[in-house]
Amino acid sequence: MEGRRRTRLTLVLVLATSLITAACSSDDGTTDSTSSTGSAEEGASLTVYSGREEEFVAPLFEQFEADTGIEVDVRYGDSAELAATIVEEGEGSPADVFFSQDAGSLGAVAEAGSFAPLGQEILDRVEERFRSPEGLWVGTSGRGRVAVYNTEALDASELSPSILDLADGRWQDRIGLPPTNSSFQAHVAAMMLTIGEEKTREWLEGLVANGVRFYEDNGATTRAVAAGEIDVGLVNHYYKYEVEAEDGSLPIQNHFFETGDPGSFVNTAGVGILAGAADAEAARTFVDYVTGEAGQAWVAEETWEYPVVPGLEPSVELLSIDRFVGPESQVDLSELGPALPAALQLLADVGMV
Amino acid sequence: MVVRSGTNVAQERRRGRPVPISLTAGALLVCGLVVLPIAYLLIRSAEATDQSWDLILRGRTAWLAIRTIGLAAAVTATAGAIGIACAWLATRTDLPFRRVWAVLYALPLVIPSYVGAFVLLAALGPRGSVQGWLEPFGVDRLPDIGGFPGTYLALTLFTYPYMYLIVGAAIRGLDPGLEETARTLGRSRVDVFRRVTIPLLRPAVAGGAMLIALYTLHDFGAVSLMRFPTFTQAIFLQYRAAFDRTPAAILSLMLVAIAIVIVAAEQRSRGRARRYRIGAGAGRTIPLVPLGRWRWAALVFSGAVVGLALALPVGVLTHLIVRGLSAGVPLNVTVGAAGNSIVVSAAGAAAALVLALPVSILVARYPGGWSHGFERVSYTGYALPGLVVGLAYVFFTANYAPAIYQSLPLVVAAYVVLFLPQTAEPLKSGLLQINPHVAEAGGTLGRGPGTVMRRVVLPLLARPAAAGAVLVFLTAMKELPATLLLRPTGFETLATRIWTSASAGLYSRAAVPALLIVLLSAIPLSALAGRLGVTELRGD
């Protein structure tokens, strides 16, 4: 009989724990969802789909709520997956605002026709290269591509001002990158737009011939550089600070490629308002906020990214954005989206994904 | 007592009988839930232009298929062998501390594959912890385990418990009388194992192998961290990198086709042999096989498996938490998320159990074209990546059923689609071990089929039902992609908490919810697996 009793015990145990926790947690997550629909009379409320990480942007949303009195329901997810979600939802989307990590995801939503045009006043605040030419989305912070290198393994002077030189044979087994990561792929797409598919392919093939090592994402690549597994990693500029925030100071440094080089490229996080937004006014207030004084001051002071309105400098010592990409040499970010399938195909052709 | 080739007379006779309407209705409901994602995939595939077909055909689709199937075959063979060995050691031998091992063997199932792969990389990477220990001996770097070796290792270590649990339960459900009779007829122990035990266990082994193979098809965590391109990885890439849902849909349909072939193979291998006892049995203790000198080998084997698959992940997670604490990173204890995880996973387990029952009864008691068709369709969801099932439900509910969009019932429905076979398989094995005459006896005593089901069959199914429910519960605790897409806004589970911190690169913060998943899942699983090490058996 012992066997059967234990079976029942297991079932009872599972059910009991679930009931108890159901009782305890009823005021935890579930009410969030119900209150979002029923709190309209209390004041304006807003649903934001955020591809930006909760660990970093949650304080910004709290600050926005405190400053404006507008209640925000934030739905976090991967930027590209949220873009796919918005496209599948179509007119049934509960989202008012899409706050994305990168221009590619914003472009996908724009192409599906799910964004409403933003006002010229908001667009004009941000440098032209960090906003959609059709006025459908606007950048909020810049994320530059750099080579992070191990300061114990090499001297800054050994790194060339051009990313193309990394295909040189002397970098055999010393370079790493995250081939499936969207920031890297957007960079490859940008390179295809500036130097053409053939030259980009040659460069990628050179890296592969050099035994380039692959990592899951920017963070893993940066950590591998810090551990001395590789000497140089192709990542976004702020990962050095992100990794150091958790691991203490490490023997890593950022190398910025020369202005005008295909290696110097800045992608942007950004926002757009959904065409079917239930509360377009609150949505506009949010976009106004993140591109305005308070939001950009937050970018400058609380993150390691580049503010996109002129006149503000990032919190850590970074190459100024004008000397980084130059005022002219940036590719049109809205062209990135259509170029991404070709970039993915190219990466597949050379065996990187 | 002919076991191997005996035709199931009762089932033969039943083939002409009408199937109860309630069973058909239940199975149709399940198929409806699973057919929605497939319908979605067909809609999206139909949008394919010449260009996207070109991409699929010119691209490396055949290459991907070979790699995906090769990985599934390699993982299934190795994990299957490890699982069967563990099941035998835990149930039939005098392995020292057998009852402890019986629990430990099962526990790696609670490690999410993305956590397990991360841990293996941290420990065995070129400059991982193991390299650090070997540094004094002049080892500068270890060979890269990324690609096939790492993926194969991770998936094998974290899926073998499926085989262990299912075969272990089947061994315990065996009638020792069958083997004893063969022994008294003069057969050697090896001969009996080969001619009697293995055929009796065949459905369980086939079921376990199918669960492992289908799991490998849909896994994203291990293949993405270890960077081994499979169909599932390619599907994620199409969505995440190219924002192109058409090739993703076509690749997903190919995955469905592979899954159907695997399920059909399992159905074939099951055959029509009878695997239950006809006469009455008597309670007894089965004699254990003395391992003798082999006990040391068995201990080393068990230690290696449990060490790599359980002790290493728990150790690395603990290390990350301690390191984070000493660096001043605030602890990430989320009681609410833990509660949410338990509630939604338990609801998923209960729903999967209720809905698996009609499918399993149909397949076990009314075998034939229709029921096998139901089974094949209802199992395909298990091979689909959570992202695909999630987006399919986003599409249908946001547009046609907004009332349930982003609600917990929707998450639970997705869990049923994604994990149904994990509870249907144990139920089916359990049903196949019950003599249908038992139920027929109830019928001749004037009871209707419903009463017989409730009063006779279901009580006999309590054990496999508990096993199936626990399996779904564990897997749902780990599920991430579909949960992220379908959950109510603001609803956090432990898996979403891991994702939140890990995607921001904060591994020491991700380690706390990861360890909580392991600990909370270990409780019901220990209760389930603990039974396998108990020696007393009784006749049914």
Coordinates of N, CA and C in Angstrom, one line a residue, chain B residues 383-491:
Chain B
A383 N 7.2 19.1 -30.3 CA 8.4 19.3 -31.1 C 8.6 20.7 -31.5
L384 N 7.5 21.6 -31.3 CA 7.6 22.9 -31.8 C 8.3 23.8 -30.7
P385 N 9.1 24.8 -31.2 CA 9.7 25.7 -30.2 C 8.6 26.5 -29.6
G386 N 8.8 26.9 -28.3 CA 7.9 27.7 -27.5 C 7.5 29.0 -28.2
L387 N 8.5 29.6 -28.9 CA 8.3 30.8 -29.6 C 7.2 30.7 -30.6
V388 N 7.2 29.6 -31.4 CA 6.3 29.4 -32.5 C 4.9 29.2 -31.9
V389 N 4.7 28.3 -30.9 CA 3.4 28.1 -30.3 C 2.9 29.4 -29.7
G390 N 3.8 30.1 -29.1 CA 3.5 31.4 -28.5 C 2.9 32.4 -29.5
L391 N 3.7 32.6 -30.6 CA 3.2 33.6 -31.6 C 1.9 33.1 -32.3
A392 N 1.7 31.8 -32.4 CA 0.5 31.3 -33.0 C -0.7 31.7 -32.1
Y393 N -0.5 31.5 -30.8 CA -1.6 31.9 -29.9 C -1.8 33.4 -29.8
V394 N -0.7 34.2 -29.9 CA -0.8 35.6 -30.0 C -1.7 36.0 -31.2
F395 N -1.4 35.4 -32.3 CA -2.1 35.8 -33.5 C -3.6 35.5 -33.4
F396 N -4.0 34.2 -32.9 CA -5.4 33.9 -32.9 C -6.1 34.6 -31.8
T397 N -5.5 34.7 -30.6 CA -6.3 35.3 -29.5 C -6.3 36.8 -29.6
A398 N -5.2 37.5 -30.0 CA -5.3 38.9 -30.0 C -6.3 39.4 -31.1
N399 N -6.5 38.6 -32.2 CA -7.4 39.0 -33.2 C -8.8 38.4 -33.1
Y400 N -8.9 37.2 -32.5 CA -10.2 36.6 -32.5 C -10.8 36.3 -31.1
A401 N -10.0 36.4 -30.1 CA -10.5 36.1 -28.7 C -9.8 37.0 -27.8
P402 N -9.9 38.4 -27.9 CA -9.1 39.3 -27.1 C -9.4 39.1 -25.6
A403 N -10.5 38.5 -25.2 CA -10.8 38.4 -23.8 C -9.8 37.5 -23.1
I404 N -9.3 36.5 -23.8 CA -8.3 35.6 -23.1 C -6.9 35.9 -23.5
Y405 N -6.7 36.9 -24.4 CA -5.3 37.3 -24.7 C -4.5 37.8 -23.5
Q406 N -3.3 37.3 -23.4 CA -2.4 37.7 -22.3 C -3.1 37.4 -20.9
S407 N -3.6 36.1 -20.8 CA -4.2 35.7 -19.6 C -3.5 34.4 -19.2
L408 N -3.7 34.0 -17.9 CA -3.1 32.8 -17.4 C -3.7 31.5 -18.1
P409 N -5.1 31.5 -18.3 CA -5.6 30.3 -19.0 C -4.9 30.1 -20.4
L410 N -4.5 31.2 -21.0 CA -3.8 31.0 -22.3 C -2.4 30.4 -22.1
V411 N -1.7 30.8 -21.1 CA -0.4 30.2 -20.8 C -0.6 28.7 -20.5
V412 N -1.6 28.4 -19.8 CA -1.9 27.0 -19.4 C -2.2 26.2 -20.7
A413 N -3.0 26.8 -21.6 CA -3.3 26.1 -22.9 C -2.0 25.8 -23.6
A414 N -1.1 26.8 -23.7 CA 0.1 26.6 -24.4 C 1.0 25.5 -23.8
Y415 N 0.9 25.4 -22.4 CA 1.7 24.4 -21.8 C 1.1 23.0 -22.2
V416 N -0.2 22.9 -22.3 CA -0.8 21.6 -22.7 C -0.3 21.3 -24.1
V417 N -0.3 22.2 -25.0 CA 0.2 22.0 -26.4 C 1.6 21.6 -26.4
L418 N 2.4 22.3 -25.6 CA 3.9 22.0 -25.6 C 4.3 20.8 -24.9
F419 N 3.6 20.4 -23.9 CA 4.1 19.3 -23.0 C 3.2 18.0 -22.9
L420 N 2.1 18.0 -23.6 CA 1.1 16.9 -23.5 C 1.8 15.5 -23.5
P421 N 2.7 15.2 -24.4 CA 3.2 13.8 -24.4 C 3.9 13.4 -23.1
Q422 N 4.4 14.4 -22.3 CA 5.0 14.0 -21.1 C 4.1 13.4 -20.1
T423 N 2.8 13.7 -20.2 CA 1.9 13.0 -19.3 C 1.1 11.9 -20.0
A424 N 1.0 12.1 -21.4 CA 0.3 11.0 -22.1 C 1.1 9.7 -22.2
E425 N 2.4 9.8 -22.2 CA 3.3 8.6 -22.3 C 3.2 7.8 -21.1
P426 N 3.4 8.3 -19.9 CA 3.2 7.5 -18.7 C 1.8 6.9 -18.6
L427 N 0.8 7.7 -18.9 CA -0.6 7.1 -18.8 C -0.8 6.0 -19.8
K428 N -0.2 6.1 -21.0 CA -0.4 5.0 -22.0 C 0.3 3.8 -21.5
S429 N 1.6 3.9 -21.0 CA 2.3 2.7 -20.5 C 1.5 2.1 -19.4
G430 N 1.0 2.9 -18.5 CA 0.2 2.4 -17.4 C -1.0 1.6 -17.9
L431 N -1.7 2.2 -18.9 CA -2.9 1.5 -19.4 C -2.6 0.2 -20.0
L432 N -1.4 0.2 -20.7 CA -1.1 -1.0 -21.4 C -0.7 -2.2 -20.5
Q433 N -0.4 -1.8 -19.2 CA 0.0 -2.8 -18.2 C -1.3 -3.3 -17.5
I434 N -2.4 -2.6 -17.7 CA -3.6 -3.1 -17.0 C -4.4 -4.0 -17.9
N435 N -4.7 -5.1 -17.4 CA -5.5 -6.1 -18.2 C -6.9 -5.6 -18.5
P436 N -7.2 -5.5 -19.8 CA -8.5 -4.9 -20.1 C -9.7 -5.8 -19.6
H437 N -9.4 -7.1 -19.3 CA -10.5 -7.9 -18.7 C -10.9 -7.4 -17.4
V438 N -10.0 -6.7 -16.7 CA -10.4 -6.1 -15.4 C -11.6 -5.2 -15.6
A439 N -11.4 -4.3 -16.6 CA -12.5 -3.4 -16.9 C -13.7 -4.1 -17.4
E440 N -13.5 -5.1 -18.2 CA -14.6 -5.9 -18.8 C -15.4 -6.6 -17.7
A441 N -14.7 -7.1 -16.7 CA -15.3 -7.7 -15.5 C -16.3 -6.7 -14.9
G442 N -15.9 -5.5 -14.8 CA -16.8 -4.4 -14.2 C -18.0 -4.3 -15.1
G443 N -17.8 -4.4 -16.4 CA -18.9 -4.3 -17.3 C -19.9 -5.4 -17.2
T444 N -19.4 -6.7 -17.0 CA -20.3 -7.8 -16.9 C -21.0 -7.7 -15.5
L445 N -20.5 -6.9 -14.6 CA -21.2 -6.8 -13.3 C -22.3 -5.7 -13.4
G446 N -22.5 -5.2 -14.6 CA -23.6 -4.3 -14.9 C -23.3 -2.8 -14.7
R447 N -22.0 -2.5 -14.7 CA -21.6 -1.1 -14.6 C -21.4 -0.5 -16.0
G448 N -21.7 0.7 -16.1 CA -21.5 1.4 -17.4 C -20.0 1.7 -17.5
P449 N -19.6 2.0 -18.8 CA -18.2 2.3 -19.0 C -17.7 3.4 -18.2
G450 N -18.5 4.5 -18.0 CA -18.0 5.6 -17.2 C -17.7 5.2 -15.7
T451 N -18.6 4.4 -15.1 CA -18.4 4.0 -13.8 C -17.2 3.1 -13.7
V452 N -17.0 2.2 -14.7 CA -15.9 1.3 -14.7 C -14.6 2.1 -14.7
M453 N -14.6 3.1 -15.6 CA -13.4 4.0 -15.8 C -13.1 4.6 -14.4
R454 N -14.2 5.2 -13.8 CA -13.9 5.9 -12.5 C -13.5 5.0 -11.4
R455 N -14.2 3.9 -11.3 CA -14.0 3.0 -10.1 C -12.9 2.0 -10.3
V456 N -12.6 1.6 -11.5 CA -11.6 0.5 -11.7 C -10.3 1.0 -12.3
V457 N -10.5 1.6 -13.5 CA -9.3 2.0 -14.3 C -8.5 3.1 -13.7
L458 N -9.2 4.2 -13.4 CA -8.5 5.4 -12.9 C -7.7 5.2 -11.6
P459 N -8.3 4.4 -10.6 CA -7.4 4.2 -9.4 C -6.2 3.4 -9.8
L460 N -6.2 2.5 -10.8 CA -5.0 1.8 -11.2 C -4.0 2.7 -11.9
L461 N -4.5 3.8 -12.4 CA -3.7 4.8 -13.1 C -3.1 5.8 -12.2
A462 N -3.3 5.8 -10.9 CA -2.9 6.9 -10.0 C -1.4 7.1 -10.2
R463 N -0.6 6.0 -10.2 CA 0.8 6.2 -10.2 C 1.3 6.8 -11.5
P464 N 1.0 6.3 -12.7 CA 1.4 7.0 -13.9 C 0.9 8.4 -14.1
A465 N -0.3 8.6 -13.5 CA -0.9 10.0 -13.6 C 0.0 10.9 -12.8
A466 N 0.4 10.5 -11.6 CA 1.3 11.4 -10.8 C 2.6 11.6 -11.5
A467 N 3.1 10.5 -12.1 CA 4.4 10.7 -12.8 C 4.3 11.7 -14.0
G468 N 3.2 11.6 -14.7 CA 3.0 12.5 -15.9 C 2.8 13.9 -15.4
A469 N 2.0 14.1 -14.3 CA 1.7 15.4 -13.8 C 3.0 16.1 -13.4
V470 N 3.9 15.3 -12.7 CA 5.1 15.9 -12.2 C 6.0 16.3 -13.3
L471 N 6.1 15.4 -14.4 CA 6.9 15.8 -15.5 C 6.5 17.1 -16.1
V472 N 5.2 17.3 -16.4 CA 4.7 18.5 -17.0 C 5.0 19.7 -16.0
F473 N 4.8 19.5 -14.7 CA 5.0 20.5 -13.8 C 6.5 21.0 -13.9
L474 N 7.4 20.1 -13.9 CA 8.9 20.4 -13.9 C 9.2 21.2 -15.2
T475 N 8.7 20.7 -16.3 CA 9.0 21.3 -17.6 C 8.4 22.7 -17.7
A476 N 7.2 22.9 -17.2 CA 6.5 24.2 -17.2 C 7.3 25.2 -16.3
M477 N 7.8 24.7 -15.2 CA 8.6 25.6 -14.3 C 9.8 26.2 -15.1
K478 N 10.3 25.4 -16.1 CA 11.5 25.9 -16.8 C 11.1 26.7 -18.1
E479 N 9.9 26.6 -18.5 CA 9.5 27.2 -19.8 C 9.6 28.7 -19.9
L480 N 10.2 29.2 -21.0 CA 10.4 30.6 -21.1 C 9.7 31.3 -22.3
P481 N 10.0 30.9 -23.5 CA 9.5 31.7 -24.7 C 8.0 31.9 -24.7
A482 N 7.3 30.8 -24.6 CA 5.8 30.9 -24.7 C 5.3 31.7 -23.5
T483 N 5.9 31.5 -22.3 CA 5.4 32.3 -21.1 C 5.6 33.8 -21.3
L484 N 6.8 34.1 -21.9 CA 7.1 35.6 -22.1 C 6.0 36.2 -23.0
L485 N 5.6 35.4 -24.0 CA 4.7 36.0 -25.0 C 3.3 36.1 -24.6
L486 N 2.9 35.1 -23.8 CA 1.4 35.0 -23.5 C 1.0 35.4 -22.1
R487 N 1.9 35.6 -21.2 CA 1.6 35.9 -19.8 C 0.9 37.2 -19.7
P488 N 0.1 37.4 -18.6 CA -0.5 38.7 -18.4 C 0.7 39.7 -18.1
T489 N 0.5 40.9 -18.6 CA 1.6 41.9 -18.4 C 1.9 42.0 -16.9
G490 N 3.2 42.0 -16.6 CA 3.6 42.1 -15.2 C 3.7 40.8 -14.4
F491 N 3.2 39.7 -15.0 CA 3.2 38.4 -14.4 C 4.6 37.8 -14.5

